[in-house]
Amino acid sequence: MDEIKIQTGWCDELCVQSRGCISILQETASALAGMRADVQTFDEETRQSFLKLHNRIEQTKERMERIESFLQSGIFTYERLERSLTMQAQQMTGGLLLSEPAQNQWAQMFYGEADIEDNTTGE
């Protein structure tokens, strides 16, 4: 019982997926930025659509970065709480197992299973 750890992995997976989305958005934003010179030759409606698309991609990238930051802070909080709860559980378990009533019960169980006389209690 050296370490009790709840393995979920969901938060780590969300961070990985978030980073993947950010990477795709950065590549898309770069590709669109490379087309800016060509946009000048587009008609006004196409140019406005292009600029709107570019702005939305930038906004989405910023949102994904905030989501990743939120998830990371959640992971740290979760891990800190998990460590604290694990330590408390270990202390409680150790206290229960090592208390005098528990020791007496362990001794009775041992002597009963071993079918030998218990000389520690004066019986």
Tab-separated table of N, CA and C in Angstrom:
chain	number	residue	atom	x	y	z
A	1	MET	N	0.822	-1.179	0.000
A	1	MET	CA	0.000	0.000	0.000
A	1	MET	C	0.874	1.254	0.000
A	2	ASP	N	2.043	1.157	-0.618
A	2	ASP	CA	2.937	2.312	-0.690
A	2	ASP	C	2.306	3.449	-1.479
A	3	GLU	N	1.569	3.095	-2.516
A	3	GLU	CA	0.963	4.137	-3.332
A	3	GLU	C	-0.387	3.673	-3.839
A	4	ILE	N	-1.392	4.462	-3.543
A	4	ILE	CA	-2.722	4.224	-4.097
A	4	ILE	C	-2.926	5.318	-5.126
A	5	LYS	N	-3.201	4.955	-6.340
A	5	LYS	CA	-3.371	5.960	-7.380
A	5	LYS	C	-4.572	5.601	-8.232
A	6	ILE	N	-5.444	6.565	-8.403
A	6	ILE	CA	-6.597	6.366	-9.269
A	6	ILE	C	-6.156	6.722	-10.678
A	7	GLN	N	-6.264	5.773	-11.570
A	7	GLN	CA	-5.841	6.002	-12.951
A	7	GLN	C	-7.065	6.323	-13.799
A	8	THR	N	-7.176	7.553	-14.217
A	8	THR	CA	-8.281	7.894	-15.105
A	8	THR	C	-7.751	8.222	-16.486
A	9	GLY	N	-6.814	9.152	-16.558
A	9	GLY	CA	-6.213	9.496	-17.835
A	9	GLY	C	-7.059	10.407	-18.703
A	10	TRP	N	-8.282	10.662	-18.312
A	10	TRP	CA	-9.149	11.455	-19.175
A	10	TRP	C	-8.642	12.877	-19.336
A	11	CYS	N	-8.135	13.461	-18.279
A	11	CYS	CA	-7.668	14.845	-18.350
A	11	CYS	C	-6.410	14.945	-19.209
A	12	ASP	N	-5.502	13.985	-19.042
A	12	ASP	CA	-4.302	13.963	-19.882
A	12	ASP	C	-4.681	13.822	-21.344
A	13	GLU	N	-5.644	12.956	-21.629
A	13	GLU	CA	-6.075	12.744	-23.015
A	13	GLU	C	-6.693	14.015	-23.594
A	14	LEU	N	-7.475	14.727	-22.793
A	14	LEU	CA	-8.052	15.985	-23.266
A	14	LEU	C	-6.960	17.003	-23.582
A	15	CYS	N	-5.926	17.053	-22.762
A	15	CYS	CA	-4.809	17.971	-23.023
A	15	CYS	C	-4.100	17.607	-24.320
A	16	VAL	N	-3.891	16.332	-24.541
A	16	VAL	CA	-3.241	15.884	-25.781
A	16	VAL	C	-4.095	16.280	-26.978
A	17	GLN	N	-5.401	16.035	-26.886
A	17	GLN	CA	-6.297	16.387	-27.986
A	17	GLN	C	-6.320	17.902	-28.201
A	18	SER	N	-6.304	18.651	-27.113
A	18	SER	CA	-6.298	20.108	-27.203
A	18	SER	C	-5.042	20.599	-27.912
A	19	ARG	N	-3.879	20.027	-27.538
A	19	ARG	CA	-2.628	20.409	-28.204
A	19	ARG	C	-2.671	20.067	-29.689
A	20	GLY	N	-3.271	18.933	-30.025
A	20	GLY	CA	-3.407	18.545	-31.431
A	20	GLY	C	-4.259	19.545	-32.195
A	21	CYS	N	-5.362	19.977	-31.586
A	21	CYS	CA	-6.227	20.978	-32.225
A	21	CYS	C	-5.494	22.304	-32.396
A	22	ILE	N	-4.752	22.690	-31.374
A	22	ILE	CA	-3.997	23.948	-31.455
A	22	ILE	C	-2.991	23.877	-32.594
A	23	SER	N	-2.330	22.755	-32.734
A	23	SER	CA	-1.353	22.578	-33.812
A	23	SER	C	-2.018	22.714	-35.179
A	24	ILE	N	-3.159	22.063	-35.347
A	24	ILE	CA	-3.886	22.153	-36.625
A	24	ILE	C	-4.314	23.592	-36.888
A	25	LEU	N	-4.806	24.268	-35.853
A	25	LEU	CA	-5.234	25.657	-36.017
A	25	LEU	C	-4.057	26.564	-36.368
A	26	GLN	N	-2.894	26.316	-35.764
A	26	GLN	CA	-1.717	27.126	-36.090
A	26	GLN	C	-1.305	26.919	-37.544
A	27	GLU	N	-1.328	25.662	-37.995
A	27	GLU	CA	-0.985	25.379	-39.393
A	27	GLU	C	-1.970	26.055	-40.338
A	28	THR	N	-3.253	25.992	-39.997
A	28	THR	CA	-4.279	26.614	-40.836
A	28	THR	C	-4.117	28.125	-40.859
A	29	ALA	N	-3.874	28.717	-39.694
A	29	ALA	CA	-3.681	30.167	-39.621
A	29	ALA	C	-2.460	30.588	-40.434
A	30	SER	N	-1.393	29.793	-40.377
A	30	SER	CA	-0.194	30.103	-41.166
A	30	SER	C	-0.482	30.011	-42.656
A	31	ALA	N	-1.216	28.974	-43.043
A	31	ALA	CA	-1.557	28.817	-44.462
A	31	ALA	C	-2.416	29.982	-44.941
A	32	LEU	N	-3.373	30.388	-44.125
A	32	LEU	CA	-4.221	31.520	-44.503
A	32	LEU	C	-3.424	32.819	-44.529
A	33	ALA	N	-2.499	32.978	-43.594
A	33	ALA	CA	-1.668	34.187	-43.580
A	33	ALA	C	-0.822	34.257	-44.841
A	34	GLY	N	-0.375	33.104	-45.326
A	34	GLY	CA	0.399	33.070	-46.562
A	34	GLY	C	-0.421	33.470	-47.776
A	35	MET	N	-1.729	33.378	-47.667
A	35	MET	CA	-2.608	33.726	-48.785
A	35	MET	C	-3.047	35.185	-48.752
A	36	ARG	N	-2.666	35.924	-47.732
A	36	ARG	CA	-3.146	37.306	-47.587
A	36	ARG	C	-2.879	38.163	-48.828
A	37	ALA	N	-1.747	37.991	-49.441
A	37	ALA	CA	-1.445	38.792	-50.640
A	37	ALA	C	-2.434	38.482	-51.757
A	38	ASP	N	-2.793	37.201	-51.878
A	38	ASP	CA	-3.746	36.808	-52.916
A	38	ASP	C	-5.141	37.350	-52.643
A	39	VAL	N	-5.448	37.596	-51.390
A	39	VAL	CA	-6.784	38.057	-51.022
A	39	VAL	C	-7.086	39.407	-51.656
A	40	GLN	N	-6.061	40.201	-51.867
A	40	GLN	CA	-6.273	41.530	-52.443
A	40	GLN	C	-6.905	41.456	-53.833
A	41	THR	N	-6.697	40.327	-54.507
A	41	THR	CA	-7.266	40.186	-55.854
A	41	THR	C	-8.683	39.603	-55.822
A	42	PHE	N	-9.156	39.184	-54.647
A	42	PHE	CA	-10.507	38.617	-54.541
A	42	PHE	C	-11.546	39.734	-54.584
A	43	ASP	N	-12.773	39.362	-54.912
A	43	ASP	CA	-13.846	40.354	-54.820
A	43	ASP	C	-14.134	40.617	-53.337
A	44	GLU	N	-14.873	41.657	-53.063
A	44	GLU	CA	-15.098	42.096	-51.677
A	44	GLU	C	-15.754	41.012	-50.819
A	45	GLU	N	-16.735	40.317	-51.348
A	45	GLU	CA	-17.436	39.285	-50.573
A	45	GLU	C	-16.494	38.134	-50.211
A	46	THR	N	-15.682	37.701	-51.173
A	46	THR	CA	-14.733	36.615	-50.921
A	46	THR	C	-13.673	37.069	-49.929
A	47	ARG	N	-13.211	38.307	-50.080
A	47	ARG	CA	-12.210	38.842	-49.169
A	47	ARG	C	-12.757	38.897	-47.737
A	48	GLN	N	-13.983	39.348	-47.561
A	48	GLN	CA	-14.600	39.413	-46.233
A	48	GLN	C	-14.775	38.013	-45.634
A	49	SER	N	-15.151	37.051	-46.466
A	49	SER	CA	-15.297	35.668	-45.993
A	49	SER	C	-13.949	35.118	-45.539
A	50	PHE	N	-12.918	35.410	-46.317
A	50	PHE	CA	-11.574	34.952	-45.974
A	50	PHE	C	-11.126	35.550	-44.646
A	51	LEU	N	-11.291	36.855	-44.498
A	51	LEU	CA	-10.873	37.520	-43.265
A	51	LEU	C	-11.677	37.015	-42.064
A	52	LYS	N	-12.961	36.779	-42.267
A	52	LYS	CA	-13.797	36.243	-41.195
A	52	LYS	C	-13.311	34.852	-40.788
A	53	LEU	N	-12.996	34.016	-41.773
A	53	LEU	CA	-12.477	32.675	-41.501
A	53	LEU	C	-11.163	32.759	-40.731
A	54	HIS	N	-10.276	33.628	-41.192
A	54	HIS	CA	-8.979	33.788	-40.527
A	54	HIS	C	-9.168	34.228	-39.075
A	55	ASN	N	-10.048	35.195	-38.837
A	55	ASN	CA	-10.298	35.680	-37.476
A	55	ASN	C	-10.905	34.593	-36.592
A	56	ARG	N	-11.818	33.836	-37.140
A	56	ARG	CA	-12.447	32.754	-36.358
A	56	ARG	C	-11.416	31.687	-35.983
A	57	ILE	N	-10.520	31.378	-36.894
A	57	ILE	CA	-9.478	30.391	-36.590
A	57	ILE	C	-8.589	30.903	-35.467
A	58	GLU	N	-8.220	32.161	-35.519
A	58	GLU	CA	-7.401	32.746	-34.450
A	58	GLU	C	-8.148	32.713	-33.115
A	59	GLN	N	-9.438	33.040	-33.135
A	59	GLN	CA	-10.231	33.007	-31.905
A	59	GLN	C	-10.332	31.582	-31.353
A	60	THR	N	-10.533	30.627	-32.244
A	60	THR	CA	-10.634	29.228	-31.817
A	60	THR	C	-9.321	28.757	-31.214
A	61	LYS	N	-8.215	29.150	-31.826
A	61	LYS	CA	-6.897	28.781	-31.300
A	61	LYS	C	-6.716	29.342	-29.889
A	62	GLU	N	-7.101	30.586	-29.685
A	62	GLU	CA	-6.992	31.199	-28.358
A	62	GLU	C	-7.874	30.470	-27.347
A	63	ARG	N	-9.072	30.100	-27.749
A	63	ARG	CA	-9.961	29.353	-26.849
A	63	ARG	C	-9.364	27.996	-26.488
A	64	MET	N	-8.811	27.313	-27.463
A	64	MET	CA	-8.206	26.006	-27.202
A	64	MET	C	-7.026	26.142	-26.245
A	65	GLU	N	-6.254	27.203	-26.377
A	65	GLU	CA	-5.135	27.430	-25.463
A	65	GLU	C	-5.642	27.675	-24.043
A	66	ARG	N	-6.758	28.413	-23.903
A	66	ARG	CA	-7.345	28.629	-22.570
A	66	ARG	C	-7.876	27.317	-21.995
A	67	ILE	N	-8.491	26.501	-22.850
A	67	ILE	CA	-9.000	25.199	-22.398
A	67	ILE	C	-7.847	24.339	-21.903
A	68	GLU	N	-6.754	24.304	-22.666
A	68	GLU	CA	-5.595	23.506	-22.254
A	68	GLU	C	-5.053	23.995	-20.911
A	69	SER	N	-4.976	25.307	-20.747
A	69	SER	CA	-4.492	25.877	-19.486
A	69	SER	C	-5.417	25.479	-18.330
A	70	PHE	N	-6.720	25.551	-18.560
A	70	PHE	CA	-7.693	25.155	-17.544
A	70	PHE	C	-7.527	23.682	-17.182
A	71	LEU	N	-7.357	22.834	-18.191
A	71	LEU	CA	-7.186	21.401	-17.938
A	71	LEU	C	-5.908	21.128	-17.152
A	72	GLN	N	-4.828	21.817	-17.515
A	72	GLN	CA	-3.566	21.620	-16.804
A	72	GLN	C	-3.711	21.989	-15.331
A	73	SER	N	-4.353	23.126	-15.054
A	73	SER	CA	-4.525	23.516	-13.647
A	73	SER	C	-5.432	22.516	-12.937
A	74	GLY	N	-6.424	21.978	-13.642
A	74	GLY	CA	-7.291	20.950	-13.062
A	74	GLY	C	-6.524	19.687	-12.731
A	75	ILE	N	-5.609	19.310	-13.608
A	75	ILE	CA	-4.791	18.118	-13.372
A	75	ILE	C	-3.950	18.310	-12.114
A	76	PHE	N	-3.304	19.475	-11.985
A	76	PHE	CA	-2.465	19.732	-10.814
A	76	PHE	C	-3.293	19.703	-9.532
A	77	THR	N	-4.475	20.320	-9.563
A	77	THR	CA	-5.351	20.317	-8.392
A	77	THR	C	-5.776	18.898	-8.047
A	78	TYR	N	-6.176	18.142	-9.050
A	78	TYR	CA	-6.606	16.752	-8.847
A	78	TYR	C	-5.476	15.918	-8.248
A	79	GLU	N	-4.272	16.049	-8.804
A	79	GLU	CA	-3.140	15.261	-8.300
A	79	GLU	C	-2.791	15.642	-6.867
A	80	ARG	N	-2.867	16.936	-6.547
A	80	ARG	CA	-2.591	17.380	-5.179
A	80	ARG	C	-3.623	16.797	-4.212
A	81	LEU	N	-4.895	16.853	-4.583
A	81	LEU	CA	-5.944	16.284	-3.735
A	81	LEU	C	-5.795	14.775	-3.609
A	82	GLU	N	-5.441	14.134	-4.714
A	82	GLU	CA	-5.258	12.683	-4.698
A	82	GLU	C	-4.138	12.289	-3.730
A	83	ARG	N	-3.021	13.027	-3.781
A	83	ARG	CA	-1.913	12.744	-2.860
A	83	ARG	C	-2.344	12.942	-1.412
A	84	SER	N	-3.071	14.021	-1.163
A	84	SER	CA	-3.530	14.309	0.193
A	84	SER	C	-4.477	13.216	0.694
A	85	LEU	N	-5.427	12.825	-0.133
A	85	LEU	CA	-6.370	11.775	0.271
A	85	LEU	C	-5.669	10.437	0.464
A	86	THR	N	-4.694	10.157	-0.387
A	86	THR	CA	-3.944	8.906	-0.256
A	86	THR	C	-3.196	8.872	1.072
A	87	MET	N	-2.549	9.990	1.414
A	87	MET	CA	-1.821	10.048	2.686
A	87	MET	C	-2.779	9.889	3.865
A	88	GLN	N	-3.930	10.554	3.794
A	88	GLN	CA	-4.906	10.438	4.875
A	88	GLN	C	-5.407	9.002	5.002
A	89	ALA	N	-5.677	8.365	3.869
A	89	ALA	CA	-6.155	6.973	3.895
A	89	ALA	C	-5.093	6.050	4.476
A	90	GLN	N	-3.843	6.275	4.096
A	90	GLN	CA	-2.764	5.440	4.629
A	90	GLN	C	-2.617	5.641	6.133
A	91	GLN	N	-2.717	6.884	6.582
A	91	GLN	CA	-2.606	7.161	8.016
A	91	GLN	C	-3.768	6.535	8.784
A	92	MET	N	-4.977	6.665	8.235
A	92	MET	CA	-6.140	6.087	8.902
A	92	MET	C	-6.034	4.565	8.947
A	93	THR	N	-5.638	3.976	7.828
A	93	THR	CA	-5.514	2.523	7.767
A	93	THR	C	-4.438	2.044	8.727
A	94	GLY	N	-3.302	2.733	8.715
A	94	GLY	CA	-2.221	2.364	9.626
A	94	GLY	C	-2.650	2.493	11.073
A	95	GLY	N	-3.362	3.564	11.394
A	95	GLY	CA	-3.850	3.761	12.755
A	95	GLY	C	-4.826	2.679	13.165
A	96	LEU	N	-5.699	2.310	12.244
A	96	LEU	CA	-6.673	1.258	12.557
A	96	LEU	C	-5.998	-0.091	12.743
A	97	LEU	N	-5.020	-0.371	11.906
A	97	LEU	CA	-4.355	-1.674	11.978
A	97	LEU	C	-3.425	-1.794	13.173
A	98	LEU	N	-2.881	-0.668	13.622
A	98	LEU	CA	-1.891	-0.714	14.698
A	98	LEU	C	-2.448	-0.339	16.065
A	99	SER	N	-3.738	-0.006	16.151
A	99	SER	CA	-4.317	0.344	17.451
A	99	SER	C	-4.341	-0.889	18.356
A	100	GLU	N	-4.435	-0.641	19.667
A	100	GLU	CA	-4.414	-1.762	20.620
A	100	GLU	C	-5.574	-2.740	20.401
A	101	PRO	N	-6.816	-2.256	20.191
A	101	PRO	CA	-7.892	-3.220	19.930
A	101	PRO	C	-7.630	-4.047	18.667
A	102	ALA	N	-7.079	-3.399	17.660
A	102	ALA	CA	-6.777	-4.132	16.426
A	102	ALA	C	-5.677	-5.154	16.675
A	103	GLN	N	-4.662	-4.771	17.447
A	103	GLN	CA	-3.571	-5.699	17.755
A	103	GLN	C	-4.097	-6.927	18.500
A	104	ASN	N	-5.014	-6.682	19.444
A	104	ASN	CA	-5.607	-7.808	20.176
A	104	ASN	C	-6.397	-8.713	19.236
A	105	GLN	N	-7.142	-8.078	18.328
A	105	GLN	CA	-7.920	-8.875	17.378
A	105	GLN	C	-6.997	-9.669	16.454
A	106	TRP	N	-5.901	-9.028	16.002
A	106	TRP	CA	-4.934	-9.739	15.149
A	106	TRP	C	-4.350	-10.936	15.902
A	107	ALA	N	-4.014	-10.707	17.165
A	107	ALA	CA	-3.432	-11.792	17.971
A	107	ALA	C	-4.429	-12.931	18.134
A	108	GLN	N	-5.691	-12.589	18.425
A	108	GLN	CA	-6.712	-13.632	18.576
A	108	GLN	C	-6.902	-14.408	17.273
A	109	MET	N	-6.916	-13.683	16.164
A	109	MET	CA	-7.065	-14.355	14.867
A	109	MET	C	-5.875	-15.272	14.603
A	110	PHE	N	-4.676	-14.769	14.894
A	110	PHE	CA	-3.474	-15.561	14.647
A	110	PHE	C	-3.475	-16.823	15.499
A	111	TYR	N	-3.690	-16.629	16.799
A	111	TYR	CA	-3.657	-17.792	17.690
A	111	TYR	C	-4.794	-18.761	17.380
A	112	GLY	N	-5.943	-18.235	16.995
A	112	GLY	CA	-7.063	-19.097	16.629
A	112	GLY	C	-6.766	-19.903	15.383
A	113	GLU	N	-6.176	-19.272	14.386
A	113	GLU	CA	-5.843	-19.960	13.133
A	113	GLU	C	-4.699	-20.941	13.332
A	114	ALA	N	-3.747	-20.552	14.177
A	114	ALA	CA	-2.578	-21.410	14.397
A	114	ALA	C	-2.892	-22.537	15.376
A	115	ASP	N	-4.048	-22.419	16.028
A	115	ASP	CA	-4.481	-23.429	16.998
A	115	ASP	C	-3.439	-23.625	18.103
A	116	ILE	N	-2.950	-22.479	18.615
A	116	ILE	CA	-2.011	-22.535	19.737
A	116	ILE	C	-2.549	-21.658	20.851
A	117	GLU	N	-2.032	-21.838	22.023
A	117	GLU	CA	-2.519	-21.095	23.173
A	117	GLU	C	-1.914	-19.701	23.187
A	118	ASP	N	-2.742	-18.719	23.507
A	118	ASP	CA	-2.310	-17.324	23.580
A	118	ASP	C	-1.784	-17.049	24.977
A	119	ASN	N	-0.465	-16.851	25.094
A	119	ASN	CA	0.150	-16.582	26.393
A	119	ASN	C	0.267	-15.092	26.675
A	120	THR	N	-0.093	-14.259	25.711
A	120	THR	CA	0.076	-12.820	25.898
A	120	THR	C	-1.053	-12.211	26.702
A	121	THR	N	-2.217	-12.835	26.737
A	121	THR	CA	-3.352	-12.248	27.449
A	121	THR	C	-3.592	-12.905	28.793
A	122	GLY	N	-2.795	-13.880	29.139
A	122	GLY	CA	-2.940	-14.540	30.420
A	122	GLY	C	-4.018	-15.603	30.418
A	123	GLU	N	-4.505	-15.992	29.262
A	123	GLU	CA	-5.542	-17.029	29.197
A	123	GLU	C	-4.950	-18.393	29.362
